[in-house]
Short mmCIF file of C-alpha atoms and ligand atoms in Angstrom, two decimals:
data_model
loop_
_atom_site.label_atom_id
_atom_site.label_comp_id
_atom_site.label_asym_id
_atom_site.label_seq_id
_atom_site.Cartn_x
_atom_site.Cartn_y
_atom_site.Cartn_z
CA UNK Y 21 2.67 -12.58 -6.23
CA UNK Y 22 6.42 -12.10 -6.78
CA UNK Y 23 8.43 -9.93 -4.36
CA UNK Y 24 8.38 -6.22 -5.29
CA UNK Y 25 12.04 -6.08 -6.33
CA UNK Y 26 11.62 -9.05 -8.68
CA UNK Y 27 8.57 -7.39 -10.23
CA UNK Y 28 10.56 -4.18 -10.66
CA UNK Y 29 13.49 -5.98 -12.29
CA UNK Y 30 11.25 -7.77 -14.79
CA UNK Y 31 9.44 -4.53 -15.59
CA UNK Y 32 12.76 -2.71 -16.19
CA UNK Y 33 14.32 -5.57 -18.17
CA UNK Y 34 11.16 -5.97 -20.21
CA UNK Y 35 12.10 -9.64 -20.54
CA UNK Y 36 12.71 -12.60 -18.26
CA UNK Y 37 16.01 -12.69 -16.37
CA UNK Y 38 17.21 -15.68 -18.35
CA UNK Y 39 20.41 -17.55 -17.56
CA UNK Y 40 24.00 -16.33 -17.52
CA UNK Y 41 25.63 -16.86 -20.92
CA UNK Y 42 29.18 -16.98 -19.58
CA UNK Y 43 31.06 -17.72 -16.36
CA UNK Y 44 33.00 -14.46 -16.03
CA UNK Y 45 32.32 -10.81 -16.68
CA UNK Y 46 34.12 -7.59 -15.89
CA UNK Y 47 33.05 -3.96 -15.94
CA UNK Y 48 34.21 -0.56 -14.74
CA UNK Y 49 32.07 2.29 -13.45
CA UNK Y 50 33.09 5.72 -12.27
CA UNK Y 51 31.72 7.56 -9.30
CA UNK Y 52 29.66 10.73 -9.49
CA UNK Y 53 29.24 13.79 -7.32
CA UNK Y 54 25.79 15.30 -6.95
CA UNK Y 55 25.40 19.03 -7.49
CA UNK Y 56 21.72 18.73 -6.57
CA UNK Y 57 21.45 15.99 -3.98
CA UNK Y 58 19.27 12.94 -3.67
CA UNK Y 59 18.20 12.81 -0.04
CA UNK Y 60 15.08 10.84 0.87
CA UNK Y 61 12.99 8.17 -0.77
CA UNK Y 62 9.35 7.74 -1.62
CA UNK Y 63 9.90 3.97 -1.70
CA UNK Y 64 12.63 2.52 0.52
CA UNK Y 65 12.69 -0.92 -1.05
CA UNK Y 66 13.12 0.26 -4.64
CA UNK Y 67 15.24 3.34 -3.83
CA UNK Y 68 12.70 5.56 -5.52
CA UNK Y 69 13.61 9.15 -4.70
CA UNK Y 70 11.40 11.92 -3.51
CA UNK Y 71 13.06 14.37 -5.88
CA UNK Y 72 15.14 14.64 -9.05
CA UNK Y 73 18.91 15.08 -8.67
CA UNK Y 74 21.83 16.12 -10.87
CA UNK Y 75 25.46 15.00 -10.84
CA UNK Y 76 28.76 15.03 -12.65
CA UNK Y 77 30.88 11.93 -13.19
CA UNK Y 78 34.51 11.65 -12.04
CA UNK Y 79 35.70 9.54 -14.97
CA UNK Y 80 38.89 8.03 -13.54
CA UNK Y 81 37.64 7.38 -10.00
CA UNK Y 82 35.56 4.32 -9.38
CA UNK Y 83 35.40 0.56 -9.23
CA UNK Y 84 36.37 -2.34 -11.40
CA UNK Y 85 34.05 -5.29 -10.85
CA UNK Y 86 34.67 -8.92 -11.80
CA UNK Y 87 31.99 -11.58 -11.35
CA UNK Y 88 32.96 -15.21 -11.47
CA UNK Y 89 30.42 -18.04 -11.39
CA UNK Y 90 32.39 -21.27 -11.36
CA UNK Y 91 32.68 -21.38 -7.57
CA UNK Y 92 31.28 -23.44 -4.71
CA UNK Y 93 30.53 -20.67 -2.30
CA UNK Y 94 29.73 -17.01 -2.50
CA UNK Y 95 32.55 -14.63 -1.64
CA UNK Y 96 33.36 -10.94 -1.99
CA UNK Y 97 36.88 -9.59 -2.32
CA UNK Y 98 37.36 -5.86 -1.91
CA UNK Y 99 40.75 -4.46 -2.90
CA UNK Y 100 42.25 -7.96 -2.56
CA UNK Y 101 40.86 -8.49 0.97
CA UNK Y 102 37.96 -10.88 1.68
CA UNK Y 103 34.91 -9.01 2.96
CA UNK Y 104 33.21 -10.42 6.07
CA UNK Y 105 29.96 -11.77 4.65
CA UNK Y 106 28.17 -10.86 7.89
CA UNK Y 107 29.02 -7.14 7.54
CA UNK Y 108 26.31 -4.69 6.50
CA UNK Y 109 28.14 -3.78 3.28
CA UNK Y 110 28.38 -7.46 2.34
CA UNK Y 111 24.76 -8.20 3.13
CA UNK Y 112 23.62 -5.34 0.86
CA UNK Y 113 25.85 -6.63 -1.93
CA UNK Y 114 24.61 -10.20 -1.46
CA UNK Y 115 20.95 -9.10 -1.43
CA UNK Y 116 21.55 -7.23 -4.67
CA UNK Y 117 23.51 -9.84 -6.62
CA UNK Y 118 21.16 -12.61 -5.43
CA UNK Y 119 18.31 -10.78 -7.12
CA UNK Y 120 19.91 -11.85 -10.39
CA UNK Y 121 21.92 -15.00 -9.67
CA UNK Y 122 20.67 -18.21 -8.13
CA UNK Y 123 24.03 -20.02 -7.99
CA UNK Y 124 27.08 -19.10 -5.80
CA UNK Y 125 29.27 -16.31 -7.17
CA UNK Y 126 32.50 -14.53 -6.48
CA UNK Y 127 32.70 -10.77 -6.67
CA UNK Y 128 36.00 -8.90 -6.93
CA UNK Y 129 35.74 -5.17 -6.41
CA UNK Y 130 38.77 -2.94 -6.91
CA UNK Y 131 38.18 0.61 -5.74
CA UNK Y 132 40.50 3.53 -6.36
CA UNK Y 133 38.47 5.84 -4.07
CA UNK Y 134 37.97 5.67 -0.28
CA UNK Y 135 35.07 3.33 0.55
CA UNK Y 136 32.06 4.62 2.59
CA UNK Y 137 33.55 8.05 3.25
CA UNK Y 138 31.13 10.17 1.24
CA UNK Y 139 32.92 9.70 -2.11
CA UNK Y 140 29.94 7.90 -3.59
CA UNK Y 141 31.83 4.60 -3.62
CA UNK Y 142 28.53 2.71 -3.50
CA UNK Y 143 27.37 4.55 -6.63
CA UNK Y 144 30.32 3.29 -8.68
CA UNK Y 145 30.10 -0.12 -7.02
CA UNK Y 146 26.49 -0.95 -7.91
CA UNK Y 147 26.84 0.60 -11.37
CA UNK Y 148 29.88 -1.62 -12.08
CA UNK Y 149 28.01 -4.70 -10.83
CA UNK Y 150 24.99 -4.17 -13.06
CA UNK Y 151 27.25 -3.47 -16.05
CA UNK Y 152 29.08 -6.75 -15.36
CA UNK Y 153 25.77 -8.63 -14.97
CA UNK Y 154 24.58 -7.16 -18.27
CA UNK Y 155 27.60 -8.79 -19.92
CA UNK Y 156 27.22 -12.05 -17.99
CA UNK Y 157 23.58 -12.45 -19.13
CA UNK Y 158 24.12 -10.73 -22.49
CA UNK Y 159 20.99 -8.64 -21.97
CA UNK Y 160 22.31 -5.74 -24.09
CA UNK Y 161 20.44 -3.17 -22.01
CA UNK Y 162 20.12 0.53 -22.75
CA UNK Y 163 21.76 3.10 -20.44
CA UNK Y 164 18.35 3.91 -19.02
CA UNK Y 165 17.66 0.29 -18.11
CA UNK Y 166 21.13 -0.08 -16.58
CA UNK Y 167 20.55 3.10 -14.61
CA UNK Y 168 17.17 1.93 -13.25
CA UNK Y 169 18.65 -1.45 -12.26
CA UNK Y 170 21.74 0.13 -10.65
CA UNK Y 171 19.33 2.27 -8.58
CA UNK Y 172 18.01 -0.87 -6.90
CA UNK Y 173 21.48 -1.33 -5.35
CA UNK Y 174 22.12 2.29 -4.39
CA UNK Y 175 20.12 5.31 -5.52
CA UNK Y 176 23.11 7.38 -6.59
CA UNK Y 177 24.38 4.45 -8.72
CA UNK Y 178 21.68 5.36 -11.23
CA UNK Y 179 23.84 8.41 -12.12
CA UNK Y 180 27.04 6.36 -12.62
CA UNK Y 181 26.20 4.87 -16.01
CA UNK Y 182 26.78 7.77 -18.41
CA UNK Y 183 29.74 10.19 -18.37
CA UNK Y 184 29.39 13.94 -17.86
CA UNK Y 185 26.38 15.58 -16.26
CA UNK Y 186 23.46 13.26 -15.42
CA UNK Y 187 19.94 14.04 -14.35
CA UNK Y 188 18.16 11.35 -12.37
CA UNK Y 189 14.46 11.89 -12.91
CA UNK Y 190 12.43 10.73 -9.96
CA UNK Y 191 9.73 9.18 -12.15
CA UNK Y 192 6.15 8.32 -11.26
CA UNK Y 193 5.81 4.60 -11.94
CA UNK Y 194 5.33 2.45 -8.84
CA UNK Y 195 7.85 -0.12 -10.07
CA UNK Y 196 10.34 2.60 -10.98
CA UNK Y 197 10.64 1.89 -14.70
CA UNK Y 198 10.82 5.67 -15.30
CA UNK Y 199 13.16 6.44 -12.39
CA UNK Y 200 16.53 6.51 -14.16
CA UNK Y 201 19.26 8.97 -15.04
CA UNK Y 202 19.99 10.41 -18.46
CA UNK Y 203 23.05 12.33 -19.63
CA UNK Y 204 22.99 16.02 -20.50
CA UNK Y 205 24.64 16.82 -23.81
CA UNK Y 206 26.67 19.78 -22.47
CA UNK Y 207 30.35 19.44 -21.69
CA UNK Y 208 32.35 21.86 -19.55
CA UNK Y 209 36.07 21.44 -20.34
CA UNK Y 210 37.48 23.94 -17.84
CA UNK Y 211 35.33 22.79 -14.91
CA UNK Y 212 37.36 21.28 -12.08
CA UNK Y 213 36.47 19.32 -8.97
CA UNK Y 214 38.87 19.12 -6.03
CA UNK Y 215 38.55 16.20 -3.64
CA UNK Y 216 39.61 17.18 -0.14
CA UNK Y 217 39.97 14.06 1.98
CA UNK Y 218 39.59 15.28 5.55
CA UNK Y 219 38.90 11.80 6.90
CA UNK Y 220 38.84 8.46 5.09
CA UNK Y 221 37.17 6.57 7.92
CA UNK Y 222 33.84 4.88 7.25
CA UNK Y 223 30.91 7.11 8.02
CA UNK Y 224 29.13 6.34 11.30
CA UNK Y 225 25.62 6.47 9.76
CA UNK Y 226 24.96 5.13 6.27
CA UNK Y 227 23.11 7.34 3.79
CA UNK Y 228 20.32 4.77 3.81
CA UNK Y 229 19.78 5.11 7.59
CA UNK Y 230 20.46 8.84 7.51
CA UNK Y 231 17.82 9.49 4.87
CA UNK Y 232 15.25 7.55 6.81
CA UNK Y 233 16.01 9.34 10.06
CA UNK Y 234 15.87 12.74 8.37
CA UNK Y 235 12.61 12.01 6.60
CA UNK Y 236 11.00 10.67 9.75
CA UNK Y 237 12.14 13.25 12.30
CA UNK Y 238 13.19 16.54 10.67
CA UNK Y 239 10.56 19.24 10.28
CA UNK Y 240 12.94 21.14 7.97
CA UNK Y 241 12.91 18.14 5.64
CA UNK Y 242 9.38 19.11 4.62
CA UNK Y 243 10.95 21.96 2.63
CA UNK Y 244 13.55 19.79 0.88
CA UNK Y 245 11.39 19.13 -2.16
CA UNK Y 246 10.96 22.88 -2.62
CA UNK Y 247 14.71 23.41 -2.37
CA UNK Y 248 15.31 20.86 -5.13
CA UNK Y 249 12.58 22.35 -7.31
CA UNK Y 250 14.32 25.70 -6.92
CA UNK Y 251 17.82 24.37 -7.61
CA UNK Y 252 17.35 21.93 -10.52
CA UNK Y 253 16.40 24.53 -13.18
CA UNK Y 254 19.13 26.89 -11.95
CA UNK Y 255 21.77 24.17 -12.29
CA UNK Y 256 20.56 23.17 -15.72
CA UNK Y 257 20.61 26.77 -16.85
CA UNK Y 258 24.10 27.26 -15.34
CA UNK Y 259 25.34 24.23 -17.29
CA UNK Y 260 23.69 25.34 -20.50
CA UNK Y 261 25.16 28.85 -20.32
CA UNK Y 262 28.44 27.89 -18.60
CA UNK Y 263 27.61 30.29 -15.78
CA UNK Y 264 30.07 29.10 -13.16
CA UNK Y 265 28.95 31.48 -10.38
CA UNK Y 266 25.40 30.19 -10.71
CA UNK Y 267 26.57 26.56 -10.75
CA UNK Y 268 28.83 26.93 -7.71
CA UNK Y 269 26.38 28.98 -5.68
CA UNK Y 270 23.44 26.67 -6.38
CA UNK Y 271 25.42 23.46 -5.69
CA UNK Y 272 26.81 24.80 -2.41
CA UNK Y 273 23.43 26.11 -1.30
CA UNK Y 274 21.86 22.75 -2.11
CA UNK Y 275 24.46 20.84 -0.08
CA UNK Y 276 24.17 23.21 2.89
CA UNK Y 277 20.37 22.85 2.79
CA UNK Y 278 20.62 19.04 2.73
CA UNK Y 279 22.94 19.13 5.75
CA UNK Y 280 20.52 21.51 7.51
CA UNK Y 281 17.77 18.89 7.15
CA UNK Y 282 20.12 16.23 8.55
CA UNK Y 283 21.28 18.35 11.46
CA UNK Y 284 17.68 19.06 12.40
CA UNK Y 285 16.88 15.33 12.54
CA UNK Y 286 16.72 13.53 15.87
CA UNK Y 287 19.14 12.28 17.04
CA UNK Y 288 21.04 14.94 15.04
CA UNK Y 289 22.91 13.69 12.04
CA UNK Y 290 26.14 15.63 11.74
CA UNK Y 291 28.63 14.43 9.16
CA UNK Y 292 30.89 17.49 9.38
CA UNK Y 293 34.06 17.38 11.46
CA UNK Y 294 35.85 20.46 12.82
CA UNK Y 295 38.16 20.16 9.77
CA UNK Y 296 35.10 20.35 7.49
CA UNK Y 297 33.94 23.58 9.13
CA UNK Y 298 37.43 25.03 8.99
CA UNK Y 299 37.73 24.41 5.25
CA UNK Y 300 34.23 25.79 4.62
CA UNK Y 301 35.20 29.02 6.41
CA UNK Y 302 38.41 29.16 4.41
CA UNK Y 303 36.44 28.86 1.16
CA UNK Y 304 34.02 31.61 2.22
CA UNK Y 305 37.02 33.78 3.09
CA UNK Y 306 38.58 33.18 -0.35
CA UNK Y 307 35.26 34.07 -1.96
CA UNK Y 308 35.09 37.34 -0.01
CA UNK Y 309 38.46 38.08 -1.52
CA UNK Y 310 37.21 37.56 -5.04
CA UNK Y 311 38.07 33.90 -5.71
CA UNK Y 312 35.43 31.83 -7.43
CA UNK Y 313 35.58 28.66 -5.37
CA UNK Y 314 32.60 26.72 -4.07
CA UNK Y 315 32.08 23.35 -2.42
CA UNK Y 316 29.63 20.51 -2.11
CA UNK Y 317 29.44 17.85 0.62
CA UNK Y 318 27.77 14.44 0.75
CA UNK Y 319 27.01 12.11 3.65
CA UNK Y 320 30.52 12.37 5.05
CA UNK Y 321 32.97 14.99 6.32
CA UNK Y 322 34.92 15.44 3.08
CA UNK Y 323 34.46 18.39 0.75
CA UNK Y 324 34.46 18.47 -3.01
CA UNK Y 325 35.51 21.86 -4.31
CA UNK Y 326 34.15 23.37 -7.50
CA UNK Y 327 36.32 25.78 -9.46
CA UNK Y 328 37.59 26.57 -12.93
CA UNK Y 329 40.91 25.76 -14.58
CA UNK Y 330 42.04 29.39 -14.23
CA UNK Y 331 42.21 28.98 -10.41
CA UNK Y 332 43.69 25.48 -10.42
CA UNK Y 333 47.37 26.32 -9.82
CA UNK Y 334 46.62 28.86 -7.12
CA UNK Y 335 44.25 26.50 -5.30
CA UNK Y 336 46.61 23.55 -5.52
CA UNK Y 337 49.24 25.69 -3.78
CA UNK Y 338 46.80 26.49 -0.98
CA UNK Y 339 45.64 22.84 -0.65
CA UNK Y 340 48.57 20.65 -1.77
CA UNK Y 341 46.79 17.38 -0.83
CA UNK Y 342 43.67 18.14 -2.87
CA UNK Y 343 43.05 15.67 -5.72
CA UNK Y 344 42.04 17.52 -8.87
CA UNK Y 345 39.53 15.98 -11.24
CA UNK Y 346 38.89 17.14 -14.80
CA UNK Y 347 35.42 15.68 -15.39
CA UNK Y 348 35.32 16.43 -19.10
CA UNK Y 349 38.91 16.03 -20.29
CA UNK Y 350 39.91 12.77 -18.62
CA UNK Y 351 39.28 9.42 -20.29
O1 PMV Z 10 22.99 6.32 -3.10
P1 PMV Z 10 23.16 6.48 -1.65
O2 PMV Z 10 22.17 5.70 -0.87
O3 PMV Z 10 24.60 6.23 -1.22
O4 PMV Z 10 22.87 8.01 -1.29
C1 PMV Z 10 23.65 9.09 -1.72
C2 PMV Z 10 23.31 10.32 -0.98
C3 PMV Z 10 24.20 11.52 -1.22
O5 PMV Z 10 25.49 11.16 -1.62
C4 PMV Z 10 24.31 12.29 0.09
C5 PMV Z 10 23.59 12.47 -2.22
C6 PMV Z 10 23.69 12.09 -3.68
O6 PMV Z 10 22.81 12.53 -4.43
O7 PMV Z 10 24.64 11.41 -4.10
#
């Protein structure tokens, strides 16, 4: 019997792996920010999630990946620096790429976002790798197949294939052939996302380890599925009707609930720093004064603010270092 991941890959590809058709391939993938989070898996090996999730892509922020085959030994270069092949990040990358390639390879990854600081760098990373592999093998896969294969590297990578809003459906199949993301047709031109980098240090606990600890030790986590079932239809309706208050409120509530499950794990998993709390209080204060500004937070201390174009100039004056993203009007 083949290993589970190999079985899953063949089931998703719906064909044999085949051989690479060329020696080099290059692809870009952008990162995404979840408005309804993925937190917890029903299958750890295949990154099959317990719940659906929903995200929006940040089109200009991500990773360019180059794969080169004509090499004697495997190496990984991240932003022009060789990555220590014994590091955890490298071993995950090697495990993933080796699922597809039997010969040595060189991987060049150029990020324009902080790595491992809760900016979903792994999402863009694994999505760019599978897009490059698709070219290398000339598989000509659909977005859904690319999404399901990217998921095997990092769950959130499944939502980094298509631009705009993406829904990652959890699926039911044991090999995960139906656990992929699809794009929503709606666009939201005046929606803005503000990246507030409060710390760009690597997070102390990876999402992978954090999810496991939360699932295994937090009693609050037993309600997480219910929270997602509550939030997903609200977000989809907010997007459909361009109801920004509903979008912001639901996304912030969802993020706060996810962090509540983490903080009630043992040992407690606290990604927030004092600076995170301070900015959250600031946002709540602005809201009390009538401003429509919300936030979301991933497995890191940084906040991503949600607001509309009408508040952009005012907010940029309050937070001059904030990076503003236009998810639907950037290339
Ligand atoms: O894909 P991973 O294993 O990096 O997990 C991502 C988890 C969160 O960013 C916290 C939530 C999400 O849905 O992106």
